[in-house]
C-alpha positions as semicolon CSV with decimal commas, in nm:
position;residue;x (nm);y (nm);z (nm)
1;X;-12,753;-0,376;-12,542
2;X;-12,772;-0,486;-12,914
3;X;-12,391;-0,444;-12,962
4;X;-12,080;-0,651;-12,938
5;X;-11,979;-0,423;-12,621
6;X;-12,285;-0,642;-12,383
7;X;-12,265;-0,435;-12,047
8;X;-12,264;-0,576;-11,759
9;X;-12,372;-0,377;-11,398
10;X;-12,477;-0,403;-11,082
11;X;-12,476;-0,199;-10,738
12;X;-12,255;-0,304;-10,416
13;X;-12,373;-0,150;-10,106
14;X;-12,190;0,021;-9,871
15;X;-12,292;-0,120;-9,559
16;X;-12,046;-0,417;-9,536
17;X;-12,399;-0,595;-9,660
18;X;-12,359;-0,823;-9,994
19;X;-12,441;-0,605;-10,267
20;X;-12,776;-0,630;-10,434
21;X;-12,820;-0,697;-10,805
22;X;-12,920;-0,374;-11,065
23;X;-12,878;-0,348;-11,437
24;X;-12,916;-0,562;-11,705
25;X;-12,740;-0,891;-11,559
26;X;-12,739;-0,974;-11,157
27;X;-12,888;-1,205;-10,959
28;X;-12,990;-1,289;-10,617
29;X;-12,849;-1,642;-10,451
30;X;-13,203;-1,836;-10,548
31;X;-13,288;-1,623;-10,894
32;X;-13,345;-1,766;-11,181
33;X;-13,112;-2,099;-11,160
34;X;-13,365;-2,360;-11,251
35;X;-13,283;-2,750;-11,280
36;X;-13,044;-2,852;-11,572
37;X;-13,238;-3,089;-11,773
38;X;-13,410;-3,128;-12,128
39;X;-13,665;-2,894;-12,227
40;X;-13,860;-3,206;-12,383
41;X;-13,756;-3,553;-12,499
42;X;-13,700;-3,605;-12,868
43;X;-13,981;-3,355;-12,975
44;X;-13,827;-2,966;-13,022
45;X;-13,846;-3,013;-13,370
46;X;-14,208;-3,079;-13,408
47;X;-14,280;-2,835;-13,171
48;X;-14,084;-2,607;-13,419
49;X;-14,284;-2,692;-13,730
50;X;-14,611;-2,685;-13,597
51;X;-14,864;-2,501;-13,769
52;X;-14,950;-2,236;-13,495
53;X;-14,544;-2,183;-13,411
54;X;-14,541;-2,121;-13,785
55;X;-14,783;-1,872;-13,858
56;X;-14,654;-1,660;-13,559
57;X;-14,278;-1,675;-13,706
58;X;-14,433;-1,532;-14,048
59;X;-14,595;-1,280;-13,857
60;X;-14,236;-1,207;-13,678
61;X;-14,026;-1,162;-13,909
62;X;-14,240;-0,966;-14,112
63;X;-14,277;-0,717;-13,854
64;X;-13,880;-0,747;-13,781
65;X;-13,830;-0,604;-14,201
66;X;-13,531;-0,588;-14,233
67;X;-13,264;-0,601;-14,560
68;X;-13,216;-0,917;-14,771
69;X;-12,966;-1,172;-14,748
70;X;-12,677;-1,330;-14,979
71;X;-12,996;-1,516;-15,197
72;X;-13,186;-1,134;-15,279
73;X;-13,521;-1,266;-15,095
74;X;-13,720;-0,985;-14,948
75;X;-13,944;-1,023;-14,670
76;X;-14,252;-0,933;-14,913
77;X;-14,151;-1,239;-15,087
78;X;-14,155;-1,452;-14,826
79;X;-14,480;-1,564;-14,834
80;X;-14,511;-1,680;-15,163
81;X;-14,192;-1,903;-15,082
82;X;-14,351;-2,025;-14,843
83;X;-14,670;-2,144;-15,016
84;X;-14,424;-2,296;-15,247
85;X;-14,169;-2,458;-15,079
86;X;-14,255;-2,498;-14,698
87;X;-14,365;-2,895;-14,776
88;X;-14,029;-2,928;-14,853
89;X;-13,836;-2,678;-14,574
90;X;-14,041;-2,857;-14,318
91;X;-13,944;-3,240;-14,435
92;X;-13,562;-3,115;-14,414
93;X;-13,603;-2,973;-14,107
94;X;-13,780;-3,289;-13,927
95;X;-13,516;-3,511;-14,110
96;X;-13,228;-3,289;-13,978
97;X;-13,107;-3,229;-14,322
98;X;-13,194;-2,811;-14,361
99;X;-12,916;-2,646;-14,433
100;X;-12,926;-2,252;-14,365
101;X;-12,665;-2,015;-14,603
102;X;-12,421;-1,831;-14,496
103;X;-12,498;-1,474;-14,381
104;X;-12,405;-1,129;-14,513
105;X;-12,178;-0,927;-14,379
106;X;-12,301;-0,551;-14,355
107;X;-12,136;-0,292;-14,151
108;X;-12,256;0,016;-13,969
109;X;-12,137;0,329;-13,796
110;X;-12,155;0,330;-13,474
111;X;-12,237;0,674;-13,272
112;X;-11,911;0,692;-13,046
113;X;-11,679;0,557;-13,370
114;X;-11,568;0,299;-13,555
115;X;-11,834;0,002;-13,701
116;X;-12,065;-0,232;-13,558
117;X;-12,081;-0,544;-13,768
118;X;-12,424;-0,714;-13,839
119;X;-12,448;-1,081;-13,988
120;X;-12,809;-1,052;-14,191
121;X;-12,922;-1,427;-14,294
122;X;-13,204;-1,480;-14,576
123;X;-13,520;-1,390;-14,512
124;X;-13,585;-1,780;-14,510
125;X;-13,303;-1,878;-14,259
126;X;-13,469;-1,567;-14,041
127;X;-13,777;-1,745;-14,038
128;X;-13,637;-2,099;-13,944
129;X;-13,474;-1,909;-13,651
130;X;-13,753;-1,766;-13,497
131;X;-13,895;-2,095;-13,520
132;X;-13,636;-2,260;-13,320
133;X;-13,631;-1,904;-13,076
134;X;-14,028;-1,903;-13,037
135;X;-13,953;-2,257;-12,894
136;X;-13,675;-2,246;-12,658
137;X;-13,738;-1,896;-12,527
138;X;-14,071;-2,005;-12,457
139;X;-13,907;-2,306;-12,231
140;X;-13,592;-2,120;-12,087
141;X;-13,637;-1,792;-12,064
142;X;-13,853;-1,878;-11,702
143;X;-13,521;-2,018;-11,566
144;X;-13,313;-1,710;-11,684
145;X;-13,236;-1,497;-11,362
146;X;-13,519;-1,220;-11,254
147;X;-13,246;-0,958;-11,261
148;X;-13,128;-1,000;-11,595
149;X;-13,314;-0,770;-11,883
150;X;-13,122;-0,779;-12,223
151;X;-13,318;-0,964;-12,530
152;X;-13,619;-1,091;-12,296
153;X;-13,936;-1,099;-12,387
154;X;-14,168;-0,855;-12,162
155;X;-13,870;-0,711;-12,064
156;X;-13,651;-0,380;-12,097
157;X;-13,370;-0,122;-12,114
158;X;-13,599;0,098;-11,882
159;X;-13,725;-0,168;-11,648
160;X;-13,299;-0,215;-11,585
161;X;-13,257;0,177;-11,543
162;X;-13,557;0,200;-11,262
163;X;-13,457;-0,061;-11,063
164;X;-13,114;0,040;-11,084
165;X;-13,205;0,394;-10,931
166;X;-13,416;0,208;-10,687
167;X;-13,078;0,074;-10,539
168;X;-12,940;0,396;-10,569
169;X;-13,226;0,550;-10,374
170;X;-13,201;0,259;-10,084
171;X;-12,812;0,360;-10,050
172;X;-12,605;0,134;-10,296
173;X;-12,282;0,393;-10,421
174;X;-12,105;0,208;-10,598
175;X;-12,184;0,089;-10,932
176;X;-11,913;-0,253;-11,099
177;X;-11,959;-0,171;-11,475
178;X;-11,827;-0,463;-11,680
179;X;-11,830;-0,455;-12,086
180;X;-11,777;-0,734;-12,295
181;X;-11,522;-0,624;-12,634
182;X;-11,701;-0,760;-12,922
183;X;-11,946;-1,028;-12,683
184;X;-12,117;-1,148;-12,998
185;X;-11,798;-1,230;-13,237
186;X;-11,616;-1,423;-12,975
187;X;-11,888;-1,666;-12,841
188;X;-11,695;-2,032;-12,809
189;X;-11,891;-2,242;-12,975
190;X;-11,852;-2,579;-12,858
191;X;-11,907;-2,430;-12,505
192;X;-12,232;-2,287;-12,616
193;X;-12,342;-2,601;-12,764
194;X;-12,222;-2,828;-12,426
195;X;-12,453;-2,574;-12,241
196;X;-12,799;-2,644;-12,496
197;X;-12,732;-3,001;-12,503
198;X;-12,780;-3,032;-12,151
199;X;-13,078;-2,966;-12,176
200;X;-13,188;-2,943;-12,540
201;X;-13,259;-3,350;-12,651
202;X;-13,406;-3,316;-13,016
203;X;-13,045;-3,364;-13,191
204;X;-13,199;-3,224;-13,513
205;X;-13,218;-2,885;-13,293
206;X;-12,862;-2,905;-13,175
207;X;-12,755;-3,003;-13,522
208;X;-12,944;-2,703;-13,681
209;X;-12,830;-2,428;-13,424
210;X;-12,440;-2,556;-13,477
211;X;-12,527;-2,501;-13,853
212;X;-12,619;-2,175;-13,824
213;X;-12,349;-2,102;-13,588
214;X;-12,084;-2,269;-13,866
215;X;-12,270;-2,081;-14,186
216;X;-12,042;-1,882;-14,261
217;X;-12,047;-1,561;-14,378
218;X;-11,998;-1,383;-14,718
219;X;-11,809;-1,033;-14,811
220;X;-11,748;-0,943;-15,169
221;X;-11,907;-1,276;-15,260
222;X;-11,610;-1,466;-15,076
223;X;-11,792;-1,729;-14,807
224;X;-11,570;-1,757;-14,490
225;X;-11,587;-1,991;-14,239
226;X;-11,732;-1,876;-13,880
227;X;-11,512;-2,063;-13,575
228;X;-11,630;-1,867;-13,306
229;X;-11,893;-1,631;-13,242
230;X;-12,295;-1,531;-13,281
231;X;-12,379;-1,353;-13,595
232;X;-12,526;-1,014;-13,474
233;X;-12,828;-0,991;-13,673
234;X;-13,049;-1,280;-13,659
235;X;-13,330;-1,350;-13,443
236;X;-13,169;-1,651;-13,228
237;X;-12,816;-1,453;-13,170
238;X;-13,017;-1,283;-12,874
239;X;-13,146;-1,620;-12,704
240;X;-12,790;-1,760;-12,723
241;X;-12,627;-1,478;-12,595
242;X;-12,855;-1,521;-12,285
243;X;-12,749;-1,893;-12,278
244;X;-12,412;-1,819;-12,239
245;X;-12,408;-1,574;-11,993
246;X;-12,661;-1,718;-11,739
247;X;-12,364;-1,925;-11,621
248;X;-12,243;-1,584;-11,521
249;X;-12,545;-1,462;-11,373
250;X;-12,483;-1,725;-11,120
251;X;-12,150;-1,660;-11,097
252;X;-12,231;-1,297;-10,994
253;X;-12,321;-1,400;-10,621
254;X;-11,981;-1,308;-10,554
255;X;-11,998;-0,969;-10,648
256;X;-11,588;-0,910;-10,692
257;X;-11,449;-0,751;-11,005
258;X;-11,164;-0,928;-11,035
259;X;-11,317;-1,302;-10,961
260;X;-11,592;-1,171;-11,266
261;X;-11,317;-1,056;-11,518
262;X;-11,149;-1,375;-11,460
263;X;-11,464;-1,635;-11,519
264;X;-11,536;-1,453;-11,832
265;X;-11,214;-1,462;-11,948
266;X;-11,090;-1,775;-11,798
267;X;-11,413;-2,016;-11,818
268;X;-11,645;-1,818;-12,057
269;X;-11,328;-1,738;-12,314
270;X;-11,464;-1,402;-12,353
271;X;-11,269;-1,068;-12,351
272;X;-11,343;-0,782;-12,067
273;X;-11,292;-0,423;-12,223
274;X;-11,035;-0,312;-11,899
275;X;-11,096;0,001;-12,094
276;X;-11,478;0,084;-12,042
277;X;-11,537;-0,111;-11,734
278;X;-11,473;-0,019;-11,409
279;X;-11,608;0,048;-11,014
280;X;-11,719;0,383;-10,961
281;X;-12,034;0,597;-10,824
282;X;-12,346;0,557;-10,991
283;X;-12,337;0,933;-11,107
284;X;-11,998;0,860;-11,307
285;X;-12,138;0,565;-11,501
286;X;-12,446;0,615;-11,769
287;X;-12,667;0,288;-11,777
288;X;-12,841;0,234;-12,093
289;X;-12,817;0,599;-12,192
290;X;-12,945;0,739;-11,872
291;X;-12,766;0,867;-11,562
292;X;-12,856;0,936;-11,219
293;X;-12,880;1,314;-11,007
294;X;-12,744;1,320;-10,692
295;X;-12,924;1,413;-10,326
296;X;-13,225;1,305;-10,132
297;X;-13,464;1,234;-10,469
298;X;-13,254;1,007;-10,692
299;X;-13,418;1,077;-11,027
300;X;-13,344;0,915;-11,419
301;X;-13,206;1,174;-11,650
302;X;-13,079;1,161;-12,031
303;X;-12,703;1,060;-11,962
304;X;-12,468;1,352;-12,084
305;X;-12,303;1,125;-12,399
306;X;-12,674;1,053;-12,525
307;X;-12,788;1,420;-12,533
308;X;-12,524;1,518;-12,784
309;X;-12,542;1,186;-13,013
310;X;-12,924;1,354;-13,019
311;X;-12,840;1,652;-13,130
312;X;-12,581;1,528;-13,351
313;X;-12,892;1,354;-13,572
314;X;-13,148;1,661;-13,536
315;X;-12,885;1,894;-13,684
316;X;-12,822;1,639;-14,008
317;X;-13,187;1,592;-14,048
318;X;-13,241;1,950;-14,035
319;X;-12,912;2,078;-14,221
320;X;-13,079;2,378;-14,374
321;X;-12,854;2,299;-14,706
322;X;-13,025;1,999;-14,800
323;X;-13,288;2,148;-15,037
324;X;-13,622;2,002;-14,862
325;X;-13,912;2,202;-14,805
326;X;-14,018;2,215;-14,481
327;X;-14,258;1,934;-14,468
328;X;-14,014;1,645;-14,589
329;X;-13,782;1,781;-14,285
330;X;-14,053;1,753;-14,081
331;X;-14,154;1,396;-14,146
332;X;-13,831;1,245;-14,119
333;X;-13,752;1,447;-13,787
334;X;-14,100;1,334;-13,653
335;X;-14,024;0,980;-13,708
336;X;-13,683;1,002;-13,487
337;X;-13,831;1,171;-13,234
338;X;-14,126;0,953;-13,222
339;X;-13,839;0,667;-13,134
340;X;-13,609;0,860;-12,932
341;X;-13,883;1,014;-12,733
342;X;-14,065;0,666;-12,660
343;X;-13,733;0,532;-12,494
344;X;-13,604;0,860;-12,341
345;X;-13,884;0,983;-12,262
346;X;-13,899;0,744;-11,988
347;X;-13,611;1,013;-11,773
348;X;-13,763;1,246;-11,500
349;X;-13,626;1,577;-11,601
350;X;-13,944;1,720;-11,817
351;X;-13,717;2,061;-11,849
352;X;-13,436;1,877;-12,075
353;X;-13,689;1,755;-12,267
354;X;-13,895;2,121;-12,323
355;X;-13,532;2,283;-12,399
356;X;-13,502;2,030;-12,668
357;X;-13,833;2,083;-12,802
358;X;-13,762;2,494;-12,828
359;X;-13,416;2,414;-12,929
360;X;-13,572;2,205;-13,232
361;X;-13,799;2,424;-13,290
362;X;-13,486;2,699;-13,353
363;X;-13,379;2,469;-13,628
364;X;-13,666;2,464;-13,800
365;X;-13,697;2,839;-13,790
366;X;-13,349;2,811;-13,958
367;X;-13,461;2,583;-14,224
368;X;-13,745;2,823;-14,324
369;X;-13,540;3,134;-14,317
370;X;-13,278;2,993;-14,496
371;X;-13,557;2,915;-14,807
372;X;-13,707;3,233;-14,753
373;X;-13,360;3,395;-14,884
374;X;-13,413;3,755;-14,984
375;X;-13,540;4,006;-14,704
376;X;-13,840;4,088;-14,883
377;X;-13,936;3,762;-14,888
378;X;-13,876;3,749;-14,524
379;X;-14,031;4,038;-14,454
380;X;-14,329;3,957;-14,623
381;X;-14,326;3,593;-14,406
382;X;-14,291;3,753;-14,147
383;X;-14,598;4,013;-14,172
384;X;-14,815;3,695;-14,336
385;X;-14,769;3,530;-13,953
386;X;-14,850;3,750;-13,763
387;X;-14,501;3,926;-13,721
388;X;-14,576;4,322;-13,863
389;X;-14,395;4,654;-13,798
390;X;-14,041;4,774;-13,766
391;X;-13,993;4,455;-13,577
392;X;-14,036;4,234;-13,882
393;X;-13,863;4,499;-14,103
394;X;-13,527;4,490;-13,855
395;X;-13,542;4,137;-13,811
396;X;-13,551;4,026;-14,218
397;X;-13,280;4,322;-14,231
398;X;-13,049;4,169;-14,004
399;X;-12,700;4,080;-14,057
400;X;-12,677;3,829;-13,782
401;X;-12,703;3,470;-13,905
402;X;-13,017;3,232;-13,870
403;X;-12,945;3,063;-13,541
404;X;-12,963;3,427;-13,393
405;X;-13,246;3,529;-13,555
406;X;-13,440;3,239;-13,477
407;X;-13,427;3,316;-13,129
408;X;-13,576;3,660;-13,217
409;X;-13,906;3,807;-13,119
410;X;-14,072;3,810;-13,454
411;X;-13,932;3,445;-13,556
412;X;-14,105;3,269;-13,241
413;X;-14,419;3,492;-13,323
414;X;-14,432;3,394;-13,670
415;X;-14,288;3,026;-13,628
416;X;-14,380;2,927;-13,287
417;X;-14,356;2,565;-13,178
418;X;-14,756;2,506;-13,213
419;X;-14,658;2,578;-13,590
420;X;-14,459;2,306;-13,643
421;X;-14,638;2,072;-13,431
422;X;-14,925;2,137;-13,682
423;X;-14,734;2,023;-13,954
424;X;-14,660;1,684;-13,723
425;X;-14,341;1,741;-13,518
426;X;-14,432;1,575;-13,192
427;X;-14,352;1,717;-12,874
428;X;-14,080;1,551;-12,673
429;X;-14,221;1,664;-12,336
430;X;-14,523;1,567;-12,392
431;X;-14,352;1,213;-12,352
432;X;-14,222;1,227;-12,040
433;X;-14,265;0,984;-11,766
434;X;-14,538;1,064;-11,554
């Protein structure tokens, strides 16, 4: 969901019913629309700057990291800063005179092609945004619509996927997939403003959100202007986002692909990818990197596309080539499987995840026989762990290549998978959804 391409999904029946809502933005008639008026009077601001709301943004974007901004700051130096100069943040921003810079413009690869572009503020503007998001998402998220996921708090990718295949399971077969081309640089921003306003009163709020909106942005230290659009990157970007499109959320009642495509493009100025969206059977669309089986027991498996971008990264982290003993490869592997296992791990199909584990495991085997080099050496590894005879002799002998080899008897008895989960590999299966 954190991409310019937002997607949009939900399930229509096939009983002549009115479909039901399931991904990451639908809505039943009475979800979610709360009453259009101001969060608070004239107040936002102090709400903003108060000491509590203050120590929890610190907190925040610590934890967040992330790379500095156009000024150099790094978020170990924010503190300090802080202690410094927060007497005199905090008197600009309850005068409505803070100023936030402009961001800078990073790009990075994205796994089907091309670049996703990220605008990273200072570490200072980061923290004056989660001030103003600890504040409003605390007041609006409540009113958002129950069947809408993306960039809420207590609220997931997974939770979107399960109650997706929920309306699978009750008979829903066909599945309106809708993505926005580059959601976050096309945001209109008077329209985004016109839609806080009503119900945003503190006009030193509205006044600092347009000026982080207007910032700018800087690339080979040349500021341009920003007309339109969210900077991907910042804390608030994700709360906005969510501001716009709960006027489509409501909008969704009617269920209709064409009347959708033409609200976002007609009312919401936004552009729909004709390209990646489109009606089809649940089984032909992926949802948040899973996809669905088929027959009496719908179940959550690792969508086809996300499989390979997985093995993609395991084979450059363990490219045999690289020159690092075992033990580096190991760490860095563990600590993308750690992350790729806590969010897929959530499928129901424990044997993809146990042939990935023993397919790993193969490339680590690779990695060691590759530093092992001459077949003395090997056979000498081999007989160390366990492997001994004319098995160990044939095998270090070999003329077949690694990947074969690792497959081989005295390889797995040597280097079995318990070895390298010594060392700290985790176990994808052992992450599973119960």
């Amino acid at each position: 969901m954190a991409e310019h391409q937002l997607q949009l999904v939900f399930m229509a029946g096939t009983t002549g019913e009115a479909p039901r809502p399931g991904q990451s933005r639908a809505e039943s008639p009475n979800a979610g629309h709360g009453t259009e008026r101001p969060l608070c009077t004239e107040r936002v601001m102090e709400e903003m700057v108060h000491e509590e709301n203050v120590t929890r943004a610190i907190r925040q974007v610590r934890r967040n990291h992330g790379s500095p901004g156009v000024d150099g700051m790094t978020v170990a130096a924010l503190g300090d800063y802080l202690s410094r100069y927060w007497g005199t943040i905090k008197q600009a921003l309850l005068e409505g005179r803070y100023r936030p810079k402009p961001v800078k413009r990073v790009e990075i690869p994205k796994p089907d092609g091309g670049v996703r572009t990220l605008g990273i503020p200072t570490v200072v503007d980061r923290f004056v945004q989660q001030l103003v998001l600890q504040v409003l998402q605390r007041k609006w998220d409540p009113t958002f619509s129950e069947h809408s996921y993306g960039f809420r708090p207590g609220r997931s990718a997974q939770q979107a996927v399960a109650q997706a295949q929920q309306y699978i399971a009750e008979g829903y077969g066909t599945v309106v997939d809708i993505d926005l081309e580059k959601f976050f640089d096309r945001v209109h921003h008077d329209r985004l403003m016109s839609r806080i306003a009503t119900r945003v009163a503190d006009k030193r709020v509205l006044i600092l959100i347009r000026a982080y909106l207007n910032a700018g942005v800087m690339e080979h230290g040349l500021v341009s202007p920003t007309e339109e659009g969210t900077p991907q990157g910042g804390p608030l970007s994700p709360l906005l986002s969510n501001i716009v499109l709960d006027a489509l959320d409501r909008e969704l009642e009617q269920r209709v692909m064409k009347s959708i495509t033409t609200f976002i493009e007609q009312r919401l100025k936004l552009t729909v990818n004709r390209v990646k969206s489109a009606v089809a059977q649940p089984k032909e669309r992926p949802l948040l990197g899973f996809s669905f089986t088929s027959g009496p027991e719908i179940k959550r498996r690792i969508a086809p596309h996300a499989l390979v971008r997985f093995k993609k990264r395991v084979r450059t982290l363990t490219n045999r080539n690289r020159g690092r003993s075992l033990e580096q490869v190991v760490e860095h592997l563990a600590s993308y499987l750690n992350g790729w296992g806590g969010y897929f791990g959530f499928c129901q199909t424990r044997s993809v995840l146990q042939n990935l584990d023993s397919w790993i495991s193969r490339r680590l085997r690779c990695v060691l026989w590759k530093q092992w080099k001459t077949p003395r050496r090997r056979i000498a590894e081999l007989n160390r762990r366990g492997a001994h005879g004319n098995e160990a002799v044939s095998t270090a002998m070999s003329s077949h290549g690694p990947w074969r080899l690792s497959h081989s008897r005295a390889a797995q008895v040597a280097l079995p998978t318990t070895y390298f989960n010594a060392l700290g590999l985790p176990r994808l299966d052992a992450m599973v959804c119960r």
